[in-house]
Coordinates of C-alpha atoms in Angstrom, one line a residue:
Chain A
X882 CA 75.7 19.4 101.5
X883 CA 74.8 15.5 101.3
X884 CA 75.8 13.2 98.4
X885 CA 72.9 11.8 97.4
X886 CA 73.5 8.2 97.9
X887 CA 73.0 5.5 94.7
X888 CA 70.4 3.3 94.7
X889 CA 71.1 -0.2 96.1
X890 CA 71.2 -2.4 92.3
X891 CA 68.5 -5.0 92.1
X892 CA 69.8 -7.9 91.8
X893 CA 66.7 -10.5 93.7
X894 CA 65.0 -11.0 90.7
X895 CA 68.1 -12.6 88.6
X896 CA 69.3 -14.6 91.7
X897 CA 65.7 -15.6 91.8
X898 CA 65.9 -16.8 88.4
X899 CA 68.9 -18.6 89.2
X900 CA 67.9 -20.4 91.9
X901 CA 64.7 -21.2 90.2
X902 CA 66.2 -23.0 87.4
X903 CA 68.8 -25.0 89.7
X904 CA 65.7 -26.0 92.1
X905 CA 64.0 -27.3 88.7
X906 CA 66.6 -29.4 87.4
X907 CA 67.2 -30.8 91.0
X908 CA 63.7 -31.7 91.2
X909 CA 63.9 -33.2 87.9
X910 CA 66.5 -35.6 88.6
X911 CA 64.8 -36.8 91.6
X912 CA 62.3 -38.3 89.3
X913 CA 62.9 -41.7 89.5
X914 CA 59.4 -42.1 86.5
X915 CA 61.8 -40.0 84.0
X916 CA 64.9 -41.7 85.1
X917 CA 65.6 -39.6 87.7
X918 CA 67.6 -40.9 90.9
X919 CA 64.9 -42.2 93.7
X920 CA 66.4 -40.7 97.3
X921 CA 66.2 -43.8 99.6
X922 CA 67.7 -42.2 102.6
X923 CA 66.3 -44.9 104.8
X924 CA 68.0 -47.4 103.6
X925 CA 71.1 -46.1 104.8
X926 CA 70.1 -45.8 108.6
X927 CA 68.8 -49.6 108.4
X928 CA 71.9 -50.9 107.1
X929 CA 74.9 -48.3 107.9
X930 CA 76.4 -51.3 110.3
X931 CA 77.3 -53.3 106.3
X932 CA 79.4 -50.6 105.5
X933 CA 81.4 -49.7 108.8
X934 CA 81.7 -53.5 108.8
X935 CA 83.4 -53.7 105.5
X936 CA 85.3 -50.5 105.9
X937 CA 86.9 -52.1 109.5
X938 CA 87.8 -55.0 107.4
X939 CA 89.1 -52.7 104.5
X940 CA 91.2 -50.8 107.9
X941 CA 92.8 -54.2 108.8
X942 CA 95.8 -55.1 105.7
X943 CA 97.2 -58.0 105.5
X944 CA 100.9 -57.3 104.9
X945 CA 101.7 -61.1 104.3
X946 CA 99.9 -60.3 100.7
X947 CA 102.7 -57.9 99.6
X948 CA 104.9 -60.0 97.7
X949 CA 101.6 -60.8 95.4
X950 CA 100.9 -57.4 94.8
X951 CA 104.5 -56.1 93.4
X952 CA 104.5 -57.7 89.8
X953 CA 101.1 -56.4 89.3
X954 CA 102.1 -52.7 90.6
X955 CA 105.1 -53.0 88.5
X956 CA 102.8 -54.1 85.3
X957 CA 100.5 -51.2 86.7
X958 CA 103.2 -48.3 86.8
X959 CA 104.9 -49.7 83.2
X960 CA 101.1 -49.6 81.4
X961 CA 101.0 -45.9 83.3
X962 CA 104.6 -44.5 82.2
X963 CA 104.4 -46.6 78.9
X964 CA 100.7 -45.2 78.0
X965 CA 101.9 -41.4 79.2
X966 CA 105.1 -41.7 76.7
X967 CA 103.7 -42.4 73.6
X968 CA 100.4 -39.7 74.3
X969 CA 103.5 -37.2 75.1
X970 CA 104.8 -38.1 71.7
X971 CA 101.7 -37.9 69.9
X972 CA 100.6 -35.2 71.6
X973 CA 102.7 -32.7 70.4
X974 CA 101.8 -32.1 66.9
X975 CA 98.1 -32.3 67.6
X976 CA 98.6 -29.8 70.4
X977 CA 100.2 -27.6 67.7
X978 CA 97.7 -28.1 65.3
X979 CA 94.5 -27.4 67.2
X980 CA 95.7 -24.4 68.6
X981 CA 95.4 -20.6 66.9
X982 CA 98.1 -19.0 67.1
X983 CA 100.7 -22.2 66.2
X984 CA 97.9 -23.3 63.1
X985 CA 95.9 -20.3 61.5
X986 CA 94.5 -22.4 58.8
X987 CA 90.6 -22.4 60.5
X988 CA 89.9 -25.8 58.7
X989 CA 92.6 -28.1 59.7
X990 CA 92.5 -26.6 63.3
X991 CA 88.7 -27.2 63.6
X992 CA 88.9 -30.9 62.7
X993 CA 91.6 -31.8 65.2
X994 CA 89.9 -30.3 67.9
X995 CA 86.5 -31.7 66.8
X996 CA 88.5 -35.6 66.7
X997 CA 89.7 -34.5 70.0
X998 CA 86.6 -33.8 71.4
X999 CA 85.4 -37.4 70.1
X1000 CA 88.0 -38.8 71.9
X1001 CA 87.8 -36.7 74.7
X1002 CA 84.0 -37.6 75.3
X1003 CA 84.2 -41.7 75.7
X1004 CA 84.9 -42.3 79.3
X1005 CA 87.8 -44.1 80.2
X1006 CA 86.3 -47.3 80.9
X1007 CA 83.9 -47.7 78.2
X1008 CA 87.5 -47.6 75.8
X1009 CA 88.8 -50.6 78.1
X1010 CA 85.7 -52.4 77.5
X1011 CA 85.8 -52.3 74.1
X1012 CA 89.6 -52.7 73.7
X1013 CA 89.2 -55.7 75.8
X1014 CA 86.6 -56.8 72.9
X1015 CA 89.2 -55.6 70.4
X1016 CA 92.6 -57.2 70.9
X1017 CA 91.6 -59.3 74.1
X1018 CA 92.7 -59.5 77.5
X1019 CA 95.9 -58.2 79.5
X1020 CA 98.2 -55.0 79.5
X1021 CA 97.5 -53.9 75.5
X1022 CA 93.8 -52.6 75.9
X1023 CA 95.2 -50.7 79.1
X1024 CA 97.7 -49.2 77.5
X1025 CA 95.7 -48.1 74.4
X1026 CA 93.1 -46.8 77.1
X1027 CA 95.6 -44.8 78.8
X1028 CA 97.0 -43.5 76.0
X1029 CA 93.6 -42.3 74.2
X1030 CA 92.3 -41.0 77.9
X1031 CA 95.6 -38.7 77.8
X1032 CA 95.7 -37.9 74.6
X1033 CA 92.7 -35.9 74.5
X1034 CA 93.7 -34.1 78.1
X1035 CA 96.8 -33.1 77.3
X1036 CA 96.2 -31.8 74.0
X1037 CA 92.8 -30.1 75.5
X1038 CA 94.3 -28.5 78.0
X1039 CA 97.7 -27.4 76.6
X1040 CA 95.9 -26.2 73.5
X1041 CA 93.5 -23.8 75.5
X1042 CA 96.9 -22.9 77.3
X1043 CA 98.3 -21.8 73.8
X1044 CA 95.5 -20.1 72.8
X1045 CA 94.9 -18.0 76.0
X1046 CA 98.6 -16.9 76.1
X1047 CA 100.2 -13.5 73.8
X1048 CA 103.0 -14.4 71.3
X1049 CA 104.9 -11.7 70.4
X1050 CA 108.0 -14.3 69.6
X1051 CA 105.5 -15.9 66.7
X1052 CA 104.8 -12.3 65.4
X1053 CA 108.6 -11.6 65.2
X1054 CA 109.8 -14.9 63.6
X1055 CA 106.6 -14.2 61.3
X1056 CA 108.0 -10.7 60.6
X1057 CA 111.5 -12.2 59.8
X1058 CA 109.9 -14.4 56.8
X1059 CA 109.6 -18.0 58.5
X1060 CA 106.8 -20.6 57.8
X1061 CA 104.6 -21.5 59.8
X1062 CA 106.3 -25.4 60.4
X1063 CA 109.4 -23.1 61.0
X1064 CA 107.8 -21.0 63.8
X1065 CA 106.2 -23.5 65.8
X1066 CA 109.7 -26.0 65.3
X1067 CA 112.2 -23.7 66.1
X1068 CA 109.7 -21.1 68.5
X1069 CA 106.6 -22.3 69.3
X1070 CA 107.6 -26.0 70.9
X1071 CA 110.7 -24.3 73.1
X1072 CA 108.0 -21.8 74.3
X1073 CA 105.5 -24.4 75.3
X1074 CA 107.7 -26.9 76.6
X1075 CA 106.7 -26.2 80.4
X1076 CA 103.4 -26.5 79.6
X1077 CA 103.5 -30.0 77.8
X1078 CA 105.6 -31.1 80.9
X1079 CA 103.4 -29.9 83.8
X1080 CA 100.1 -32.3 81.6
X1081 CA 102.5 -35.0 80.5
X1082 CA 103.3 -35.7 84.7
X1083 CA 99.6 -34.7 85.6
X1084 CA 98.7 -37.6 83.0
X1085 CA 101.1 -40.4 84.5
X1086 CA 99.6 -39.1 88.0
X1087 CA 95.9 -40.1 86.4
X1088 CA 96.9 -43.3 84.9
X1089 CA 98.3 -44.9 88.0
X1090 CA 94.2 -43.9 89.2
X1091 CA 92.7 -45.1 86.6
X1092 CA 94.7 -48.7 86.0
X1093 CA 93.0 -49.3 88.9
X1094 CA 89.9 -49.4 87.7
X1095 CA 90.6 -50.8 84.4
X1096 CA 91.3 -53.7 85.8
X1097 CA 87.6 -54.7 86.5
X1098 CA 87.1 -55.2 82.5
X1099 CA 90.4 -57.1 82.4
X1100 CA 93.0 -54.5 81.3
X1101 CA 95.9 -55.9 83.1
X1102 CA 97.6 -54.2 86.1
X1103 CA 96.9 -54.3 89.8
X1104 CA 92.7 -53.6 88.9
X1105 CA 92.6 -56.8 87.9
X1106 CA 94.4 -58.3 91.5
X1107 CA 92.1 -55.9 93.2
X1108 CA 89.0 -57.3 91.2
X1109 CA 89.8 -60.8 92.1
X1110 CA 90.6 -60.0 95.4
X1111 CA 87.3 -58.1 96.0
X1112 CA 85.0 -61.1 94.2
X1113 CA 86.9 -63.4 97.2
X1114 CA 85.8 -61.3 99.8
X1115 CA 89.4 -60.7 100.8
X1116 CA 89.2 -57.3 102.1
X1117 CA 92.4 -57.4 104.4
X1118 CA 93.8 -57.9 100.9
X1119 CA 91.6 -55.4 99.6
X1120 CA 92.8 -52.8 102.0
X1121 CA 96.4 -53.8 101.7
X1122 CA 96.1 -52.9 97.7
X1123 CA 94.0 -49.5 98.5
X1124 CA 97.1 -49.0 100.6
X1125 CA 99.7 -49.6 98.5
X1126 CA 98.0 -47.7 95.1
X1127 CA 98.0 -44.6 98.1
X1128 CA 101.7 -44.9 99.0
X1129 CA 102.2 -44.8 94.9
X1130 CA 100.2 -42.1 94.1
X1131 CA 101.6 -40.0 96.6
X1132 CA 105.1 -40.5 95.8
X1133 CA 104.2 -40.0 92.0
X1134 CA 102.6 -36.8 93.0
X1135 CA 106.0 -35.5 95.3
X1136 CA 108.1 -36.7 92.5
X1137 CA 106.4 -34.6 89.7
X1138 CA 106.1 -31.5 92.1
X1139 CA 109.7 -31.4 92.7
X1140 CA 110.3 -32.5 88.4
X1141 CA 107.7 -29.6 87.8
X1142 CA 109.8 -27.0 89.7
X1143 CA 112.6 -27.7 88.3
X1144 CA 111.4 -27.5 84.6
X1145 CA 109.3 -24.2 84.8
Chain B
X1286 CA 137.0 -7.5 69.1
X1287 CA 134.8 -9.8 71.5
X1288 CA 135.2 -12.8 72.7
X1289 CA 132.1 -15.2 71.9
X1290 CA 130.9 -16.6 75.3
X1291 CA 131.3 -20.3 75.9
X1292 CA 128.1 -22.3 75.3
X1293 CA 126.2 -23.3 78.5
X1294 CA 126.5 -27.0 79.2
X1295 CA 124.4 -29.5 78.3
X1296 CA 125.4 -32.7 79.8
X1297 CA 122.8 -32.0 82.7
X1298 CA 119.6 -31.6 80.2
X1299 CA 121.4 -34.8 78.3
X1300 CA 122.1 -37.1 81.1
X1301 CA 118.5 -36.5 82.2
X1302 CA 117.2 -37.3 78.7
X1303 CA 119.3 -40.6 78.3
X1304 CA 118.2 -41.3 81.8
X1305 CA 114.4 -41.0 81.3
X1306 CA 114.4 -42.6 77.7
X1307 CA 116.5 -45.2 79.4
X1308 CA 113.3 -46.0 81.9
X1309 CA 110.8 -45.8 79.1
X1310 CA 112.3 -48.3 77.1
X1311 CA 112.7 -50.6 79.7
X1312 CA 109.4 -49.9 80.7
X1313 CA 108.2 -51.1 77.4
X1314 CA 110.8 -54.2 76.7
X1315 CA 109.5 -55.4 79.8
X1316 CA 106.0 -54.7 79.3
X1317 CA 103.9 -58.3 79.0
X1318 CA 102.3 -57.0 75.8
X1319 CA 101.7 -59.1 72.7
X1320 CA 102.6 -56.1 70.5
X1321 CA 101.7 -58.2 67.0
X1322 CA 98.3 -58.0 68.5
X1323 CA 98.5 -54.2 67.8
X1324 CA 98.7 -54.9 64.1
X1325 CA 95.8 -56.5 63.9
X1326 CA 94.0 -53.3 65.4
X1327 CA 93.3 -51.3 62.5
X1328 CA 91.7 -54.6 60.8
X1329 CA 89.5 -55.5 63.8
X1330 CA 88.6 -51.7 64.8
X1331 CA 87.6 -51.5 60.8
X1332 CA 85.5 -55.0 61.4
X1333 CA 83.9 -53.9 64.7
X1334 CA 84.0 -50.4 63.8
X1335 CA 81.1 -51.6 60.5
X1336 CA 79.7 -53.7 62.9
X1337 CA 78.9 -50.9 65.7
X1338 CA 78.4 -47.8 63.3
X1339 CA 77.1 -49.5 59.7
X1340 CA 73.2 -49.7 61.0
X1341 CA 73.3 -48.6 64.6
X1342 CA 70.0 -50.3 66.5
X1343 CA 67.6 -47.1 67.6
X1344 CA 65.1 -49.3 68.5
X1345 CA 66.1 -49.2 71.5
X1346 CA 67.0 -45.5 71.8
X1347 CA 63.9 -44.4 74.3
X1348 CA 65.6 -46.6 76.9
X1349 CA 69.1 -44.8 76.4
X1350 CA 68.0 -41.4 76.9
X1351 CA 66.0 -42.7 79.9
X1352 CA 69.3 -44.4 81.2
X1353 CA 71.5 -41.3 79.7
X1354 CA 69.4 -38.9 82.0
X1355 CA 69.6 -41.6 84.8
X1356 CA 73.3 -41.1 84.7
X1357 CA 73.2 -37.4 84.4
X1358 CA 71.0 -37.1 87.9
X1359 CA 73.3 -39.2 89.0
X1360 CA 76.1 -37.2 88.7
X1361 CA 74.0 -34.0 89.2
X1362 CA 72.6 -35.1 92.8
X1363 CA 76.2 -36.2 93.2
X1364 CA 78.2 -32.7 92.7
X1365 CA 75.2 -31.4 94.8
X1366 CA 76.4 -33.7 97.9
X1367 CA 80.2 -33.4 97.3
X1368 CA 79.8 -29.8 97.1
X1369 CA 77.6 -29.7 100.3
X1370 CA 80.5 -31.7 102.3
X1371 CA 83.8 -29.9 100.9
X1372 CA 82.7 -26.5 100.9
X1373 CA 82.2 -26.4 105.2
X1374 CA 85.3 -29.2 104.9
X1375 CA 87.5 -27.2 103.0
X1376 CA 86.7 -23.9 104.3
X1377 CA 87.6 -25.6 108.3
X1378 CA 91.1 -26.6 106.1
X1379 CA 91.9 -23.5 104.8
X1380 CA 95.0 -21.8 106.6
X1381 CA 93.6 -18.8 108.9
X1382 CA 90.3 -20.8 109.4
X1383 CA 90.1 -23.2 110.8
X1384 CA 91.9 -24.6 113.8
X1385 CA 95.2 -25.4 113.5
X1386 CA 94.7 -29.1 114.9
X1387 CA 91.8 -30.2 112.7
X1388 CA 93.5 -29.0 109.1
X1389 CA 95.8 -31.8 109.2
X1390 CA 93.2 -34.3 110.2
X1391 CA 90.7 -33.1 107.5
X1392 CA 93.8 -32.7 104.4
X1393 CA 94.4 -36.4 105.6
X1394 CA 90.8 -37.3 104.7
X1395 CA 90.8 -35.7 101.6
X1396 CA 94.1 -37.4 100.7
X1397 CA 92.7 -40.7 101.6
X1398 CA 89.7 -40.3 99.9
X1399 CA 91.7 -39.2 96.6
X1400 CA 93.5 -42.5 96.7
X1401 CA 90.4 -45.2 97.0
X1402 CA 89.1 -45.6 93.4
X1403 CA 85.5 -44.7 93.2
X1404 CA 84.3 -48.0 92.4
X1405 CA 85.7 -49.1 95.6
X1406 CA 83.6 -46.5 97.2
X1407 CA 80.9 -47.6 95.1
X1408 CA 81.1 -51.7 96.4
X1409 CA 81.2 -50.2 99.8
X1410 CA 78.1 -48.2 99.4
X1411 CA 76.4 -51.3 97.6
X1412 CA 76.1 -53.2 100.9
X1413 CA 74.2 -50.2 102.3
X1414 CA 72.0 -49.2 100.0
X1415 CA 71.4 -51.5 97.5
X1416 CA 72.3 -51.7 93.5
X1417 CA 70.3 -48.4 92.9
X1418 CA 71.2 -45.4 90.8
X1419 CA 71.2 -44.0 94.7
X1420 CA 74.1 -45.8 95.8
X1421 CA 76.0 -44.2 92.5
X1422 CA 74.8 -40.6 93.4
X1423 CA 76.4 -41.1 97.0
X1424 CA 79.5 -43.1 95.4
X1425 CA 80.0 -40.0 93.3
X1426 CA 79.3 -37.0 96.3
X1427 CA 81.7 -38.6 98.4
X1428 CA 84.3 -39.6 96.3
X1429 CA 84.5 -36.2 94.8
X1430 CA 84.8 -34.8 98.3
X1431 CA 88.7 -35.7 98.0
X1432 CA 89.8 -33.5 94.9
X1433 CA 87.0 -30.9 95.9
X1434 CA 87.2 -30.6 99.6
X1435 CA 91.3 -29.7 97.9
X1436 CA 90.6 -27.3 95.5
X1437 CA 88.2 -25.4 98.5
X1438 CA 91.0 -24.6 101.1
X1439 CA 93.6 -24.1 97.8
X1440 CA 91.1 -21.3 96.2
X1441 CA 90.9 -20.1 100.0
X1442 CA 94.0 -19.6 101.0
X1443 CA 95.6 -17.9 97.4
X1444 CA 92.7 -14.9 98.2
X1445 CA 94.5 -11.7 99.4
X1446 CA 94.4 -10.4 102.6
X1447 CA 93.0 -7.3 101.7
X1448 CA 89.3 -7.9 102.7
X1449 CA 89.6 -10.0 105.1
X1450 CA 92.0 -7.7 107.1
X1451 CA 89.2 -4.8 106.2
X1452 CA 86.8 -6.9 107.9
X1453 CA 89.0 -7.5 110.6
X1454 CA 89.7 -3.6 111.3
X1455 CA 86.4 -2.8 111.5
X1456 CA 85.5 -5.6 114.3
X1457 CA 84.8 -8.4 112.6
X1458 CA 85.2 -11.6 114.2
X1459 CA 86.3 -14.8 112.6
X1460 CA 82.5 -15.7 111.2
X1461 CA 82.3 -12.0 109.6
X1462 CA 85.8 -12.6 108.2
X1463 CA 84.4 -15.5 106.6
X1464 CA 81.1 -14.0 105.2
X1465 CA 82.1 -10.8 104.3
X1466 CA 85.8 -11.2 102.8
X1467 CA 86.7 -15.3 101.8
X1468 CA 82.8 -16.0 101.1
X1469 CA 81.6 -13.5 98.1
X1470 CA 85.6 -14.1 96.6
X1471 CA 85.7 -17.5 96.5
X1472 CA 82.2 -17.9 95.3
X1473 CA 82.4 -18.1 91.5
X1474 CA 85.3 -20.2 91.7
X1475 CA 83.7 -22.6 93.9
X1476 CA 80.3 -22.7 91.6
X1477 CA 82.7 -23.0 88.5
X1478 CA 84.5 -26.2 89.9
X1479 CA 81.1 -27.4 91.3
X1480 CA 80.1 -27.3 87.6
X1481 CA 83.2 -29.1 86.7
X1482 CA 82.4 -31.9 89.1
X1483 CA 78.9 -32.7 87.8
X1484 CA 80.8 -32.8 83.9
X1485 CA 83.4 -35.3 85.8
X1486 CA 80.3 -37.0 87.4
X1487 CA 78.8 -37.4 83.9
X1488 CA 82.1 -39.6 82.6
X1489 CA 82.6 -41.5 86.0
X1490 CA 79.2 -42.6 86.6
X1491 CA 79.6 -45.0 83.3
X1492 CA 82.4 -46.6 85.7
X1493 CA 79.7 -47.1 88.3
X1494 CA 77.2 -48.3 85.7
X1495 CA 80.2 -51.3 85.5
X1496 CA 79.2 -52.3 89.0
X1497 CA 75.6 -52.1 88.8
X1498 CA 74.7 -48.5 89.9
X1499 CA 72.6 -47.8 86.6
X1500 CA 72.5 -45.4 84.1
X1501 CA 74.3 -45.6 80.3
X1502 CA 77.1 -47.7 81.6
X1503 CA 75.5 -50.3 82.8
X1504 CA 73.6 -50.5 80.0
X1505 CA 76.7 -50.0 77.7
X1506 CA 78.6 -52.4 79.5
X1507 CA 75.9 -55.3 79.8
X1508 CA 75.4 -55.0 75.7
X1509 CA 79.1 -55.1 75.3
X1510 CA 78.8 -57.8 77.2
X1511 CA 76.1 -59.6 75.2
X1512 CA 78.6 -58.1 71.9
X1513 CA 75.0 -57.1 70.7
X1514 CA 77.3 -54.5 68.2
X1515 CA 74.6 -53.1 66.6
X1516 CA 73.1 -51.3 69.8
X1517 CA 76.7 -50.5 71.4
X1518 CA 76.9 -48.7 68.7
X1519 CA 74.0 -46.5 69.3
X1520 CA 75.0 -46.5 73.0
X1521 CA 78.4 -45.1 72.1
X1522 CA 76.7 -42.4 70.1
X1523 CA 74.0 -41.4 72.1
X1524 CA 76.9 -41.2 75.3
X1525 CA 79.8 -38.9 73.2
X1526 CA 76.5 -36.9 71.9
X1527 CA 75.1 -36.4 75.7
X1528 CA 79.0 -35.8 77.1
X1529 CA 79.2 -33.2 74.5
X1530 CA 76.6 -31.6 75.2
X1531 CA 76.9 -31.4 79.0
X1532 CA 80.0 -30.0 78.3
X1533 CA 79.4 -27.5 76.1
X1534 CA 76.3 -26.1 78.4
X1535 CA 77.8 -26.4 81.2
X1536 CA 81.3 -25.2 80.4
X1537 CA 79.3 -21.9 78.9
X1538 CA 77.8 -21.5 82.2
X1539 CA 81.3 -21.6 83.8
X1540 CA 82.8 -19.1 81.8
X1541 CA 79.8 -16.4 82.3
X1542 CA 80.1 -17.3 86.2
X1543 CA 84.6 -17.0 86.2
X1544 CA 84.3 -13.9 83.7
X1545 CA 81.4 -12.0 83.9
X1546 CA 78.2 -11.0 81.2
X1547 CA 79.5 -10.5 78.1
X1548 CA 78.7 -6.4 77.2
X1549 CA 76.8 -6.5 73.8
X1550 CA 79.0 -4.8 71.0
X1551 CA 82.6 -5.0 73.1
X1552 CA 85.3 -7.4 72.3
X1553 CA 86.2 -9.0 75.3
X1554 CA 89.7 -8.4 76.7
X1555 CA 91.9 -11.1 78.1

């Protein structure tokens, strides 16, 4: 007696398809006449010896520059924890609000996620650049930056977090005859607080990133030292700042790793 | 009768909270911030706000969606590289892998890489290849290698063992290990954060535009620049309209790839 063996599935004709389309669109955007991206790959093997130059120069800090970098780093961590703070207060009635189970009213939820998505979709830098326009140079359009930029992750993500998640505590404070403000006051926000925490550090972790960049527009912090820095062709000072944003960053990220086990 | 059991204390959870508020006003009493500006922001973000959004300029709207889909091949051709260097990068990182001297090394890189600032990468790039939407497609590939080449060797090593011991029992060397167990498990969450990448590409490469590289952001910021209002107003609508939209499609795909054709007729279970 034999089992007759199943038929191998086809499955060539959908990976096919698959292919088919992603070769498309890559041809696509390799048309530089519809705006596509022209490949100029021998441009690199003339001139590869510019770059290693610059990135030897960007290898050699100059350490004697430190002392003009801290007040900067400390305007840059400030407009980071500062930015992070009030999106972490903010952030928790929207969060509440534009998720199902904590809002059930469809209409209210809807538009906060759809103002959320708004603010979700300008990129961080176009914000500073128009912020700058707004209330002028220094550390205020940085800060308002950060502070839109996290706003819409934090609220994103810990709002998908609420929705994906069961809550049978909601049904049984529902069940005992509380409102809705009630349940997400006195259930909801104790429930979710590990959540809030674990996006409120990954935010400060992202805005120590990005104040680096902001800088270029002329949002204040150590972006705009780094700017300067790079229009003077000072790459030992360059590297030094690169350096120093690295050390930060890291330690940001250990500190909130050990913060983040400690709270969940 | 029972005895009520004393409260737990709360001085830790309350030293901790007077601790941090402690460092967050500071933070902001020693900010150098002209906070009266900030009451003037709803009055100038009304007045700019009219002057952006009241008639928005499409005249020139042929040239954004030429420069909008300059920015999305940008970031397209740029997931493609990053993906192309992290996926043999991470894999050589992963525990069980690779060697055990080169996953240090190559964690290192991706670490270093994390910290540079992609327009530093970018200015770098410039001196090789010239201001060309090029030069912002590389910027992007490599510095998404950092976070992606990261997320590889993570989505590696949390696999079980199962397979890959399977493979093993039946004579498998290291390369079969690799094709037969880690590969097909760690595909669809590799393709699904590849996706992501090209929707992070689509947001950074109007940081490039900044620098020269091309695409919406340059022409965003150069307008901005010239305070032409009217047609940073269309700008800023035809970029949240394209972001959207990227997302939405491509955030679709991710979900079919992470959980699978959706039956016709069945409610899909969590």
């Amino acid at each position: 007696m034999s089992l007759a063996v199943p038929p191998r599935p086809r499955t060539w004709p959908k990976t096919a398809l698959v292919a088919a389309a992603l070769i498309t669109f890559t041809v696509l955007t390799c048309l530089p006449a519809i705006g596509g991206v022209e490949l100029d790959f021998a441009s690199i093997a003339r001139n590869w010896r510019n770059g290693a130059n610059k990135m030897l120069q960007l290898l050699q800090p100059d350490f004697t520059f430190l002392p003009r970098t801290l007040m900067p780093m400390l305007e840059t961590l400030q407009m980071a924890l500062v930015g992070a703070a009030f999106a972490a207060a903010v952030s928790v009635p929207l969060t509440l609000w534009a998720a199902r189970p904590t809002n059930p009213n469809g209409a209210t939820r809807r538009v906060v996620r759809a103002i959320i998505n708004v603010i979700r979709s300008v990129p961080d830098l176009v914000y500073a650049t128009i912020l700058v326009a707004l209330v002028g140079v220094g550390a205020l359009p940085g800060l308002l930056t950060l502070f839109l930029f996290d706003l819409g992750v934090i609220v994103k993500l810990v709002s998908e977090a609420i929705d994906s998640e069961r809550h049978p505590y909601l049904e049984a404070g529902r069940a005992a005859g509380g409102t809705q403000s009630q349940l997400n006051r006195a259930l909801a926000i104790p429930q979710t607080r590990p959540l809030f925490w674990n996006q409120w550090l990954y935010a400060l972790e992202l805005n120590v990133r990005i104040s680096a960049v902001l800088g270029i527009v002329g949002a204040g912090g150590i972006g705009r030292l780094l700017n300067e820095r790079f229009g003077f062709y000072a790459y030992d000072d360059v590297g030094l700042i690169i350096l120093e944003i690295l050390v930060v960053v890291i330690l940001i990220e250990v500190c909130s790793n050990v913060l983040r086990r400690r709270l969940t | 009768m029972t005895a009520l059991p004393k409260a737990p204390s709360r001085a830790g959870t309350t030293t901790w909270t007077i601790a941090v508020g402690a460092v967050i006003l500071a933070a902001v009493a020693f900010l150098d911030v002209d906070w009266g500006a900030l009451l003037n922001l709803p009055r100038s973000s009304w007045e700019y706000g009219t002057l952006m959004f009241a008639s928005p300029d499409w005249e020139k709207l042929p040239r954004a969606l030429f420069e909008t889909w300059r920015s999305i091949s940008m970031a397209w051709l740029g997931a493609i590289l990053c993906v192309a260097l992290s996926i043999p990068l991470g894999m050589l990182a992963a525990h069980g892998v690779g060697p055990a001297w080169l996953r240090p090394i190559l964690r290192g890189i991706f670490a270093m890489i994390r910290a540079v600032p992609e327009v530093i990468i970018a200015l770098i790039l410039l001196t090789v290849t010239g201001l060309t939407p090029f030069t912002g497609a590389l910027a992007l590939g490599i510095a998404g290698v950092g976070t992606q080449g990261k997320w590889t060797y993570e989505t590696i090593e949390s696999l079980s063992d199962n397979a890959a011991e399977a493979v093993e029992a039946a004579g498998g060397g290291r390369i079969a290990v690799l094709r037969w167990a880690l590969w097909p498990a760690a595909l669809p969450s590799l393709m699904s954060f590849a996706l992501y990448r090209f929707e992070l590409g689509i947001r950074m490469s109007a940081v490039l535009g900044l620098v020269g590289a091309g695409g919406i952001g340059s022409m965003l910021s150069n307008y901005t620049n010239y305070r032409e209002w009217a047609t940073v107003g269309m700008l800023l609508i035809v970029v949240i309209a394209a972001t959207m939209l990227v997302d939405a499609v491509s955030g679709a795909i991710r979900r079919r790839i992470m959980e699978g054709a959706r039956v016709r007729g069945m409610v899909r279970s969590r």
